[in-house]
Each structure stands twice: as C-alpha cells, then as structure tokens.
Backbone as CSV, one residue per row, in Angstrom:
resi,resn,N_x,N_y,N_z,CA_x,CA_y,CA_z,C_x,C_y,C_z
1,UNK,0.788,-1.252,-0.015,-0.059,-0.031,0.159,0.906,1.271,0.098
2,UNK,1.938,1.202,0.983,2.849,2.324,0.905,3.519,2.633,-0.509
3,UNK,4.000,1.525,-1.289,4.548,1.678,-2.518,3.606,2.220,-3.577
4,UNK,2.354,1.649,-3.348,1.273,2.131,-4.381,1.109,3.713,-4.069
5,UNK,1.020,4.121,-2.866,0.726,5.459,-2.511,1.859,6.418,-3.177
6,UNK,3.041,5.997,-2.854,4.272,6.722,-3.340,4.181,6.844,-4.895
7,UNK,4.017,5.811,-5.523,3.928,5.720,-7.003,2.834,6.578,-7.605
8,UNK,1.569,6.517,-6.909,0.478,7.312,-7.351,0.665,8.811,-7.145
9,UNK,1.495,9.193,-5.878,1.835,10.640,-5.754,2.792,11.111,-6.896
10,UNK,3.796,10.211,-7.264,4.664,10.670,-8.256,4.053,10.883,-9.613
11,UNK,2.934,10.065,-9.920,2.118,10.168,-11.134,1.456,11.449,-11.175
12,UNK,0.955,11.860,-10.001,0.107,13.133,-9.855,0.946,14.233,-10.005
13,UNK,2.199,14.122,-9.458,3.149,15.278,-9.664,3.672,15.541,-11.101
14,UNK,3.816,14.283,-11.867,4.094,14.334,-13.197,2.969,15.088,-14.002
15,UNK,1.707,14.633,-13.805,0.553,15.064,-14.420,0.456,16.712,-14.130
16,UNK,0.751,17.126,-12.939,0.585,18.659,-12.517,1.792,19.245,-13.430
17,UNK,2.960,18.673,-13.355,4.138,19.323,-14.107,3.749,19.698,-15.680
18,UNK,3.188,18.454,-16.367,2.850,18.604,-17.717,1.699,19.668,-17.761
19,UNK,0.820,19.643,-16.875,-0.196,20.717,-17.043,0.423,22.041,-17.034
20,UNK,1.344,22.363,-15.986,1.903,23.709,-15.968,2.656,24.027,-17.264
21,UNK,3.305,22.949,-17.872,3.962,23.284,-19.157,2.908,23.591,-20.279
22,UNK,1.776,22.899,-20.243,0.775,23.165,-21.104,0.207,24.662,-21.023
23,UNK,0.057,24.997,-19.825,-0.530,26.394,-19.613,0.499,27.505,-20.099
24,UNK,1.838,27.176,-19.891,2.774,28.212,-20.391,2.968,28.208,-21.877
25,UNK,2.727,27.137,-22.482,2.850,27.062,-24.038,1.547,27.713,-24.574
26,UNK,0.488,27.660,-23.823,-0.730,28.162,-24.274,-0.650,29.828,-24.176
27,UNK,-0.079,30.087,-23.138,0.184,31.610,-23.016,1.026,32.268,-24.024
28,UNK,2.296,31.554,-24.224,3.253,31.811,-25.194,3.304,30.843,-26.291
29,UNK,2.702,31.032,-27.307,2.494,30.202,-28.402,3.572,29.825,-29.373
30,UNK,4.863,30.538,-29.005,5.856,30.288,-30.045,6.296,28.919,-29.907
31,UNK,6.479,28.329,-31.245,6.686,26.984,-31.341,8.246,26.729,-30.882
32,UNK,8.393,25.734,-30.152,9.756,25.327,-29.832,10.295,26.151,-28.586
33,UNK,9.565,27.070,-27.967,9.965,27.928,-26.816,10.288,26.978,-25.562
34,UNK,11.392,27.172,-24.980,11.612,26.506,-23.745,10.728,26.944,-22.618
35,UNK,10.216,26.060,-21.711,9.472,26.523,-20.595,10.077,25.974,-19.336
36,UNK,10.220,26.744,-18.312,10.791,26.354,-17.162,9.840,26.504,-15.977
37,UNK,9.285,25.542,-15.448,8.355,25.696,-14.236,9.137,25.860,-13.037
38,UNK,8.892,27.012,-12.239,9.680,27.256,-11.156,8.769,27.324,-9.959
39,UNK,9.136,26.518,-9.039,8.387,26.473,-7.688,8.935,27.534,-6.724
40,UNK,8.114,28.097,-5.813,8.542,29.145,-4.978,9.297,28.529,-3.772
41,UNK,10.152,29.388,-3.189,10.925,29.093,-1.923,10.336,30.216,-0.924
42,UNK,9.690,29.813,0.042,9.230,30.763,1.075,10.479,30.990,1.897
43,UNK,10.892,32.339,1.664,12.185,32.686,2.349,11.935,33.087,3.823
44,UNK,12.859,32.623,4.753,12.934,33.146,6.122,13.127,34.686,6.051
45,UNK,12.984,35.365,7.215,13.351,36.740,7.215,14.782,36.890,6.838
46,UNK,15.227,37.674,5.942,16.596,37.776,5.516,17.497,38.330,6.641
47,UNK,18.492,37.492,6.958,19.552,37.876,7.954,20.441,38.987,7.248
48,UNK,20.981,39.795,8.120,21.962,40.750,7.537,23.123,40.187,6.850
49,UNK,23.263,40.586,5.482,24.278,39.981,4.709,25.460,40.900,4.717
50,UNK,26.455,40.510,4.030,27.663,41.460,4.023,27.267,42.702,3.109
51,UNK,26.486,42.510,2.187,25.991,43.516,1.391,25.193,44.628,2.213
52,UNK,24.233,44.050,3.057,23.431,44.970,3.840,24.234,45.820,4.979
53,UNK,25.242,45.008,5.606,26.003,45.583,6.646,26.803,46.552,5.932
54,UNK,27.387,46.518,4.802,28.188,47.497,4.162,27.340,48.755,3.763
55,UNK,26.219,48.479,3.247,25.171,49.522,2.924,24.770,50.413,4.085
56,UNK,24.535,49.623,5.178,24.116,50.356,6.446,25.263,51.287,6.925
57,UNK,26.458,50.668,6.982,27.701,51.433,7.281,27.954,52.604,6.503
58,UNK,27.701,52.472,5.322,28.062,53.543,4.383,27.064,54.794,4.681
59,UNK,25.720,54.325,4.964,24.809,55.272,5.195,25.114,56.082,6.764
60,UNK,25.630,55.309,7.565,26.099,55.761,8.915,27.335,56.583,8.730
61,UNK,28.035,56.405,7.609,29.267,57.222,7.471,30.471,56.504,8.180
62,UNK,30.409,55.270,8.457,31.404,54.442,9.186,31.470,53.101,8.650
63,UNK,32.689,52.458,8.746,32.730,51.058,8.321,32.757,50.161,9.560
64,UNK,32.450,48.886,9.432,32.394,47.996,10.511,33.854,47.939,11.212
65,UNK,33.855,47.717,12.459,35.139,47.787,13.229,35.911,46.693,12.724
66,UNK,37.255,46.757,12.641,38.253,45.712,12.303,38.855,45.095,13.475
67,UNK,39.054,43.985,13.553,39.695,43.201,14.703,40.913,42.522,14.266
68,UNK,41.972,42.581,15.105,43.246,42.062,14.608,43.238,40.613,14.293
69,UNK,42.155,39.806,14.820,42.153,38.408,14.470,41.390,38.103,13.253
70,UNK,40.823,39.139,12.616,40.016,38.909,11.195,41.058,38.789,10.179
71,UNK,40.806,37.817,9.254,41.501,37.659,8.167,41.277,38.877,7.070
72,UNK,42.309,39.179,6.313,42.246,40.235,5.280,41.322,39.682,4.135
73,UNK,40.254,40.539,3.763,39.394,39.952,2.725,39.991,40.104,1.264
74,UNK,39.891,39.005,0.513,40.461,39.028,-0.838,39.431,39.679,-1.829
75,UNK,39.825,40.954,-2.279,38.801,41.702,-3.190,38.409,40.832,-4.396
76,UNK,39.214,39.799,-4.844,38.671,38.944,-6.071,37.541,37.975,-5.531
77,UNK,37.292,37.786,-4.262,36.332,36.851,-3.841,34.914,37.369,-3.820
78,UNK,33.949,36.655,-4.288,32.588,37.130,-4.623,31.776,36.522,-3.518
79,UNK,30.898,37.221,-2.799,29.940,36.452,-1.801,28.805,35.692,-2.523
80,UNK,28.138,34.798,-1.932,27.263,33.987,-2.638,25.952,35.057,-3.145
81,UNK,25.668,34.700,-4.355,24.692,35.685,-5.077,23.326,35.205,-4.870
82,UNK,23.069,34.078,-4.173,21.764,33.567,-4.055,20.912,34.501,-3.024
83,UNK,19.838,35.093,-3.397,19.173,36.044,-2.466,18.303,35.230,-1.515
84,UNK,18.215,33.913,-1.653,17.279,33.170,-0.792,17.698,33.179,0.671
85,UNK,18.932,32.969,0.891,19.394,32.821,2.170,20.714,33.673,2.486
86,UNK,21.062,33.897,3.923,22.369,34.528,4.198,23.440,33.580,4.149
87,UNK,23.838,33.250,2.811,24.871,32.211,2.816,26.372,32.632,3.023
88,UNK,27.023,31.962,3.758,28.454,32.536,4.236,29.458,32.355,2.987
89,UNK,29.107,31.502,1.991,29.970,31.114,0.976,30.570,32.289,0.228
90,UNK,31.862,32.301,-0.114,32.391,33.275,-1.144,33.491,32.440,-1.964
91,UNK,33.649,33.016,-3.156,34.601,32.455,-4.080,34.832,33.343,-5.240
92,UNK,35.528,32.762,-6.228,35.786,33.615,-7.413,34.587,33.566,-8.225
93,UNK,34.538,34.489,-9.268,33.307,34.692,-9.983,33.123,33.418,-11.022
94,UNK,34.180,32.705,-11.368,34.106,31.715,-12.216,33.467,30.424,-11.599
95,UNK,33.364,30.531,-10.286,32.808,29.174,-9.692,31.518,29.453,-9.019
96,UNK,30.798,30.677,-9.274,29.584,31.146,-8.751,28.425,30.191,-9.208
97,UNK,28.449,29.856,-10.575,27.508,28.989,-11.163,27.517,27.629,-10.474
98,UNK,28.597,27.073,-10.346,28.800,25.616,-9.690,28.176,25.807,-8.250
99,UNK,28.535,26.849,-7.630,27.973,26.937,-6.305,26.495,27.029,-6.282
100,UNK,25.869,27.852,-7.192,24.510,27.924,-7.078,23.661,26.663,-7.445
101,UNK,24.298,25.787,-8.459,23.777,24.711,-8.865,23.816,23.629,-7.769
102,UNK,25.089,23.422,-7.229,25.245,22.279,-6.315,24.701,22.599,-4.936
103,UNK,24.887,23.737,-4.293,24.451,24.064,-3.059,23.106,24.529,-2.892
104,UNK,22.593,25.329,-3.836,21.276,25.912,-3.795,20.247,25.198,-4.768
105,UNK,20.833,24.248,-5.574,19.917,23.430,-6.380,19.167,24.356,-7.272
106,UNK,19.798,25.561,-7.776,19.051,26.348,-8.812,19.124,25.786,-10.204
107,UNK,17.982,25.645,-10.879,18.088,25.025,-12.234,18.518,26.001,-13.246
108,UNK,19.161,25.479,-14.261,19.628,26.211,-15.465,18.882,25.792,-16.780
109,UNK,18.484,26.912,-17.566,17.951,26.463,-18.762,18.658,27.284,-19.839
110,UNK,18.798,26.735,-21.018,19.600,27.190,-22.184,18.733,27.704,-23.275
111,UNK,19.018,28.780,-23.995,18.212,29.253,-25.007,18.145,30.843,-24.912
112,UNK,18.039,31.492,-26.105,18.017,32.860,-26.179,16.638,33.357,-25.714
113,UNK,15.509,32.568,-25.912,14.279,32.870,-25.355,13.622,31.786,-24.549
114,UNK,13.162,32.033,-23.458,12.561,30.920,-22.559,11.379,31.546,-21.856
115,UNK,10.577,30.797,-21.347,9.295,31.104,-20.540,9.625,30.608,-19.160
116,UNK,9.471,31.694,-18.284,9.686,31.562,-16.717,8.194,31.390,-16.211
117,UNK,7.866,30.193,-15.825,6.546,29.987,-15.279,6.603,29.820,-13.717
118,UNK,6.100,30.899,-13.003,6.200,30.983,-11.541,4.950,30.491,-10.948
119,UNK,4.949,29.515,-10.057,3.636,28.827,-9.525,3.365,29.403,-8.152
120,UNK,2.156,29.322,-7.570,1.761,29.478,-6.345,2.114,31.033,-6.071
121,UNK,1.580,31.915,-6.902,1.845,33.400,-6.523,1.140,33.878,-5.361
122,UNK,0.119,33.138,-4.806,-0.647,33.574,-3.749,0.126,33.423,-2.337
123,UNK,1.260,32.702,-2.253,1.901,32.536,-1.090,2.372,34.061,-0.497
124,UNK,2.315,34.054,0.897,2.635,35.278,1.440,3.990,35.661,1.359
125,UNK,4.374,36.926,1.429,5.805,37.477,1.215,6.562,37.197,2.508
126,UNK,7.921,37.221,2.536,8.715,37.049,1.324,8.784,35.851,0.570
127,UNK,8.779,35.661,-0.715,8.837,34.490,-1.448,9.579,34.760,-2.683
128,UNK,10.505,33.842,-3.157,11.397,33.996,-4.207,11.104,32.966,-5.308
129,UNK,11.329,33.256,-6.554,11.318,32.361,-7.665,12.619,32.590,-8.402
130,UNK,13.485,31.602,-8.458,14.835,31.802,-9.087,15.167,30.736,-10.121
131,UNK,15.829,31.140,-11.204,16.414,30.171,-12.121,17.645,30.912,-12.611
132,UNK,18.487,30.035,-13.309,19.552,30.478,-14.010,19.323,30.378,-15.492
133,UNK,19.743,31.301,-16.442,19.474,31.360,-17.808,20.826,31.413,-18.550
134,UNK,21.188,30.344,-19.290,22.511,30.410,-20.132,22.260,30.610,-21.532
135,UNK,22.852,31.598,-22.012,22.652,32.010,-23.487,23.845,32.939,-23.836
136,UNK,24.172,33.050,-25.055,25.177,33.944,-25.603,26.409,33.810,-24.980
137,UNK,26.724,32.537,-24.496,28.145,32.213,-23.843,28.132,32.845,-22.462
138,UNK,27.117,33.253,-21.845,27.023,33.833,-20.439,25.944,33.214,-19.679
139,UNK,26.023,33.232,-18.322,24.944,32.814,-17.422,24.363,34.029,-16.743
140,UNK,22.948,34.047,-16.610,22.222,35.124,-16.045,21.347,34.575,-14.960
141,UNK,21.085,35.305,-13.942,20.392,34.837,-12.696,19.006,35.675,-12.745
142,UNK,17.825,35.070,-13.001,16.523,35.680,-12.943,15.978,35.623,-11.665
143,UNK,15.550,36.612,-11.014,15.139,36.550,-9.662,13.589,37.236,-9.779
144,UNK,12.678,36.532,-9.202,11.325,37.017,-9.047,11.033,36.947,-7.523
145,UNK,10.704,38.179,-6.989,10.431,38.211,-5.500,9.148,38.864,-5.311
146,UNK,8.498,38.281,-4.349,7.303,38.803,-3.657,7.647,39.423,-2.317
147,UNK,7.499,40.738,-2.255,7.958,41.382,-0.964,7.202,42.478,-0.600
148,UNK,7.046,42.787,0.703,6.246,43.890,1.090,7.070,45.063,1.138
149,UNK,7.092,45.900,0.148,7.992,47.248,0.163,7.254,48.083,1.131
150,UNK,5.964,48.110,1.159,5.212,48.795,2.137,4.298,47.854,2.854
151,UNK,4.174,48.047,4.253,3.516,47.099,5.072,2.086,46.890,4.636
152,UNK,1.624,45.662,4.339,0.379,45.335,4.003,0.240,45.412,2.404
153,UNK,1.129,45.816,1.677,1.035,45.925,0.293,2.146,45.252,-0.363
154,UNK,1.958,43.878,-0.671,2.986,43.044,-1.314,3.111,43.435,-2.794
155,UNK,4.361,43.424,-3.327,4.650,43.743,-4.697,5.386,42.614,-5.255
156,UNK,5.446,42.469,-6.671,6.378,41.531,-7.323,7.422,42.396,-7.942
157,UNK,8.730,41.787,-7.790,9.887,42.427,-8.255,10.689,41.371,-9.238
158,UNK,10.858,41.538,-10.548,11.580,40.708,-11.491,12.812,41.357,-12.008
159,UNK,13.980,40.824,-11.875,15.090,41.370,-12.344,16.123,40.221,-12.967
160,UNK,16.947,40.703,-13.891,17.996,39.903,-14.469,19.422,40.341,-14.014
161,UNK,20.120,39.445,-13.496,21.648,39.656,-13.034,22.505,38.837,-13.938
162,UNK,23.572,39.438,-14.460,24.698,38.625,-15.135,25.657,38.082,-14.313
163,UNK,25.960,36.962,-14.389,26.950,36.319,-13.523,28.328,36.648,-14.148
164,UNK,28.665,37.814,-13.969,29.965,38.609,-14.609,30.051,39.905,-14.031
165,UNK,31.086,40.691,-14.664,31.222,42.028,-14.203,30.283,43.046,-14.675
166,UNK,30.252,44.248,-14.205,29.275,45.201,-14.627,29.740,45.622,-16.260
167,UNK,31.027,45.661,-16.505,31.310,45.904,-17.904,30.773,44.885,-18.781
168,UNK,30.852,43.594,-18.526,30.242,42.568,-19.402,28.807,42.752,-19.419
169,UNK,28.052,43.183,-18.355,26.637,43.237,-18.253,26.213,44.280,-19.214
170,UNK,27.049,45.448,-19.392,26.656,46.467,-20.206,26.426,46.006,-21.751
171,UNK,26.951,44.861,-22.120,26.916,44.483,-23.439,25.662,43.793,-23.823
172,UNK,24.736,43.599,-22.811,23.603,42.782,-23.038,22.248,43.655,-22.701
173,UNK,21.210,43.263,-23.356,19.798,43.817,-22.971,18.861,42.556,-22.656
174,UNK,18.035,42.755,-21.705,17.125,41.518,-21.381,15.654,42.211,-21.538
175,UNK,14.786,41.346,-21.919,13.375,41.758,-22.098,12.498,40.763,-21.272
176,UNK,11.665,41.168,-20.362,10.680,40.372,-19.604,9.262,40.722,-20.174
177,UNK,8.548,39.848,-20.480,7.314,40.203,-21.216,6.048,39.268,-20.618
178,UNK,5.056,39.922,-20.359,3.818,39.227,-19.887,2.739,39.460,-20.823
179,UNK,2.105,38.386,-21.264,1.152,38.378,-22.299,-0.167,37.488,-22.074
180,UNK,-1.299,38.159,-21.749,-2.414,37.273,-21.469,-3.582,38.289,-21.587
181,UNK,-4.729,37.511,-22.098,-6.095,38.207,-22.191,-6.035,39.583,-22.941
182,UNK,-5.298,39.451,-24.099,-5.122,40.713,-24.993,-4.445,41.902,-24.439
183,UNK,-3.587,41.529,-23.310,-2.896,42.463,-22.650,-1.429,42.184,-22.690
184,UNK,-0.608,43.144,-22.791,0.772,42.807,-22.877,1.629,44.005,-22.114
185,UNK,2.616,43.400,-21.270,3.411,44.390,-20.431,4.736,43.944,-20.762
186,UNK,5.733,44.855,-20.993,6.963,44.521,-21.300,8.048,45.442,-20.625
187,UNK,9.025,44.918,-20.072,10.179,45.631,-19.379,11.414,45.326,-20.230
188,UNK,12.231,46.287,-20.589,13.391,46.046,-21.221,14.590,47.002,-20.627
189,UNK,15.595,46.327,-20.395,16.761,47.131,-19.668,18.071,46.271,-19.791
190,UNK,19.159,47.034,-19.214,20.564,46.373,-19.171,20.486,45.451,-17.800
191,UNK,21.048,44.349,-17.893,20.991,43.523,-16.741,22.041,44.153,-15.772
192,UNK,21.962,43.890,-14.470,22.926,44.329,-13.480,23.851,43.182,-13.155
193,UNK,24.968,43.436,-12.833,25.980,42.462,-12.408,25.655,41.700,-11.065
194,UNK,25.902,40.490,-10.923,25.830,40.013,-9.583,26.651,40.407,-8.521
195,UNK,27.701,41.104,-8.927,28.611,41.880,-7.968,27.808,42.968,-7.257
196,UNK,26.667,43.303,-7.744,25.776,44.307,-7.051,24.732,43.388,-6.334
197,UNK,24.129,44.056,-5.281,23.173,43.284,-4.443,21.816,43.349,-5.083
198,UNK,21.191,42.102,-5.219,19.886,41.964,-5.594,18.884,42.871,-4.808
199,UNK,19.241,42.851,-3.501,18.288,43.750,-2.652,18.244,45.181,-2.958
200,UNK,19.521,45.636,-3.476,19.644,47.105,-3.711,18.852,47.280,-5.047
201,UNK,18.981,46.321,-6.020,18.235,46.538,-7.187,16.700,46.638,-7.064
202,UNK,16.231,45.843,-6.200,14.795,45.937,-5.818,14.456,47.029,-5.053
203,UNK,15.296,47.568,-4.111,14.973,48.634,-3.384,14.823,49.880,-4.199
204,UNK,15.931,49.941,-5.217,15.993,51.061,-6.152,14.607,51.117,-7.182
205,UNK,14.074,49.973,-7.220,13.001,49.727,-8.224,13.403,49.589,-9.620
206,UNK,14.821,49.234,-9.881,15.371,49.247,-11.238,15.103,47.828,-11.805
207,UNK,13.820,47.494,-11.889,13.491,46.203,-12.406,11.923,46.360,-12.735
208,UNK,11.346,45.182,-13.089,9.848,45.041,-13.457,9.148,44.856,-12.015
209,UNK,8.358,45.979,-11.874,7.563,45.850,-10.607,5.939,45.755,-10.958
210,UNK,5.461,44.826,-10.153,4.029,44.651,-10.337,3.371,44.677,-8.933
211,UNK,2.275,45.430,-8.907,1.520,45.206,-7.694,0.534,44.022,-7.707
212,UNK,-0.252,43.913,-6.724,-0.837,42.539,-6.586,-2.074,42.469,-7.724
213,UNK,-2.729,43.485,-7.846,-3.769,43.521,-8.708,-3.365,43.367,-10.264
214,UNK,-2.140,43.987,-10.505,-1.493,43.860,-11.830,-1.030,42.356,-12.051
215,UNK,-0.361,41.859,-11.117,0.022,40.403,-11.176,-1.204,39.527,-11.359
216,UNK,-2.308,39.640,-10.685,-3.325,38.794,-10.821,-3.927,38.890,-12.203
217,UNK,-3.969,40.092,-12.782,-4.450,40.285,-14.238,-3.722,39.542,-15.288
218,UNK,-2.323,39.311,-14.934,-1.610,38.514,-15.884,-1.435,37.095,-15.543
219,UNK,-1.905,36.724,-14.271,-1.592,35.243,-13.808,-2.765,34.498,-14.315
220,UNK,-2.490,33.029,-14.383,-3.520,32.176,-14.721,-3.585,30.980,-13.699
221,UNK,-4.659,31.092,-12.786,-4.791,30.155,-11.801,-3.692,30.052,-10.832
222,UNK,-3.181,31.315,-10.471,-2.074,31.364,-9.450,-0.778,31.135,-10.138
223,UNK,-0.535,31.082,-11.285,0.806,30.894,-11.932,1.056,32.058,-12.962
224,UNK,2.238,32.791,-12.903,2.517,33.771,-13.638,3.665,33.376,-14.711
225,UNK,3.245,33.596,-16.037,4.247,33.254,-17.176,4.906,34.417,-17.560
226,UNK,6.394,34.529,-17.449,7.060,35.642,-18.025,7.929,35.214,-18.981
227,UNK,7.887,35.763,-20.317,8.751,35.536,-21.408,10.024,36.184,-21.270
228,UNK,11.140,35.561,-21.468,12.523,36.220,-21.162,13.219,36.149,-22.533
229,UNK,13.765,37.171,-22.953,14.736,37.292,-24.202,15.946,38.050,-23.904
230,UNK,17.086,37.595,-24.149,18.287,38.257,-24.065,19.015,38.439,-25.353
231,UNK,19.460,39.751,-25.668,20.139,40.091,-26.845,21.405,40.795,-26.450
232,UNK,22.335,40.922,-27.390,23.585,41.719,-27.149,23.501,43.190,-27.874
233,UNK,23.536,44.034,-26.933,23.310,45.566,-27.457,23.871,46.426,-26.571
234,UNK,23.756,47.748,-26.723,24.285,48.760,-25.781,23.256,49.572,-25.282
235,UNK,21.986,49.028,-25.243,20.757,49.858,-24.673,20.831,49.920,-23.357
236,UNK,20.823,51.184,-22.720,20.915,51.346,-21.327,19.817,51.822,-20.510
237,UNK,18.657,52.342,-21.349,17.536,52.848,-20.670,16.470,51.755,-20.576
238,UNK,15.989,51.492,-19.331,14.824,50.545,-19.226,13.550,51.321,-19.475
239,UNK,12.575,50.524,-19.962,11.174,51.069,-20.379,10.376,49.911,-20.013
240,UNK,9.056,50.566,-19.625,7.924,49.630,-19.464,6.844,50.220,-20.276
241,UNK,6.119,49.292,-20.943,5.141,49.797,-22.045,3.977,48.832,-21.816
242,UNK,2.762,49.260,-22.040,1.627,48.410,-21.796,0.696,48.634,-22.910
C-alpha cells in the first residue's frame, strides 16, 4: 500500500508538471520555446548579509570595526549571489554557477528565449522564484520576488543579473514580457551584475515591478508566465510599456 501511494503521488506530480507546461505554452504560443516551471521558496526573514552591513555602514558614514584576528578579505572573492538565504560562501566569479547549482539546487535553462512560469503566486511574502539562464556564452540569474515594500502591500519584483562583471553586463539587454487576455506588459533594460546586491536593485525599483492586482491580471490560476529574451546590445534605458 505504501509503495502504491508513493507511485500514485509521483504520477500526480508528473501530471501537474505537464499541465503547468501546457499552460505556459498556451500563453506563449511560440513553437519550440523552452518552458521552465519554477516552484517558490518561501524565504525566512533575511539575515543581515555582507552587502546589507556594508550599505548600512555607508549610510552611517562609518565602516564595521576591524579586529586584529580577522583575516584580510580578498577583493577577488565574490559572496554568494543567491538571495534566498544569508549564505556565508564566497569564491571567485568563475565558480559562482557551480555553487548555485550544487549548493542551492538552482535550475539552469539554455536558449535565447525562454518562458519562466512561476507557480503559487498567492503565497505570503517574502517568497522567491529563481532560475539561471544560459545563453550567448554567459549565465544570467533571474530573480522574481514577492515582497512587502510597504507594510500590507506586497509587490512582485523581477530582475535579471549577469553572472559577470558590470562591464560585461553593459553588453546585453534583457526583456521580460507578460502576455495574457489581449494585454501585454514589457520591461526592457540592461542587466545588473551579480557583484551588485539583488536587494539594492529591488529597493531602487530598477526592475519590473507589479502590484498584486496587476500580477493577478496576468496570472493564470495562481501561475505567472514571464517570457524572457536576451540580446547583445548597448541599450541602457529601461522602459515599461503596456
């Protein structure tokens, strides 16, 4: 009976996954377009990261006190770029992708154009949906976050980060597009480097921002399909059009 129950549950999960793929392909009818179903991670309250501590210290006009027993920080080391947890890992930029895949189990999808299907949009904030996108010889990190920027008013923030330097990021343009019920919303901008903080990008609003009512307008039974396209260009101005 236990074996039958486990097998039956696996079949139901497979059916649910295929149904999610079908919904995404119905919203984005482009033939052969890759679809990635992304389940949410309900984040704990973010612990202060190195980025947050540095930002707070800069605002206060002082740096954290140094102690003689602390090791000298290597400027070539990059802290963990995964915004889900306060991860103490740090390493060189070349091994960030390996860390995200092996430690945080973040999926990676290849192709110039993909569909990011975020499920369970109704979950309370803070909640994150994250994938890595590999194309044009580089890897990008797409972060969709549900967060209360103002108490009692959750919003959705979507941004694309290049796993590379800011100079490399300037060579690309990413486009996020929502298309449903004869309505279209598009955000186009230059990706930011993972050397910058995702929290800072969201706080600055330099990303696609949706309030709850707008997100519901483009969602389908609690899932939000976002078309992603990355091109090589020098466009620096972000724009939103509807």
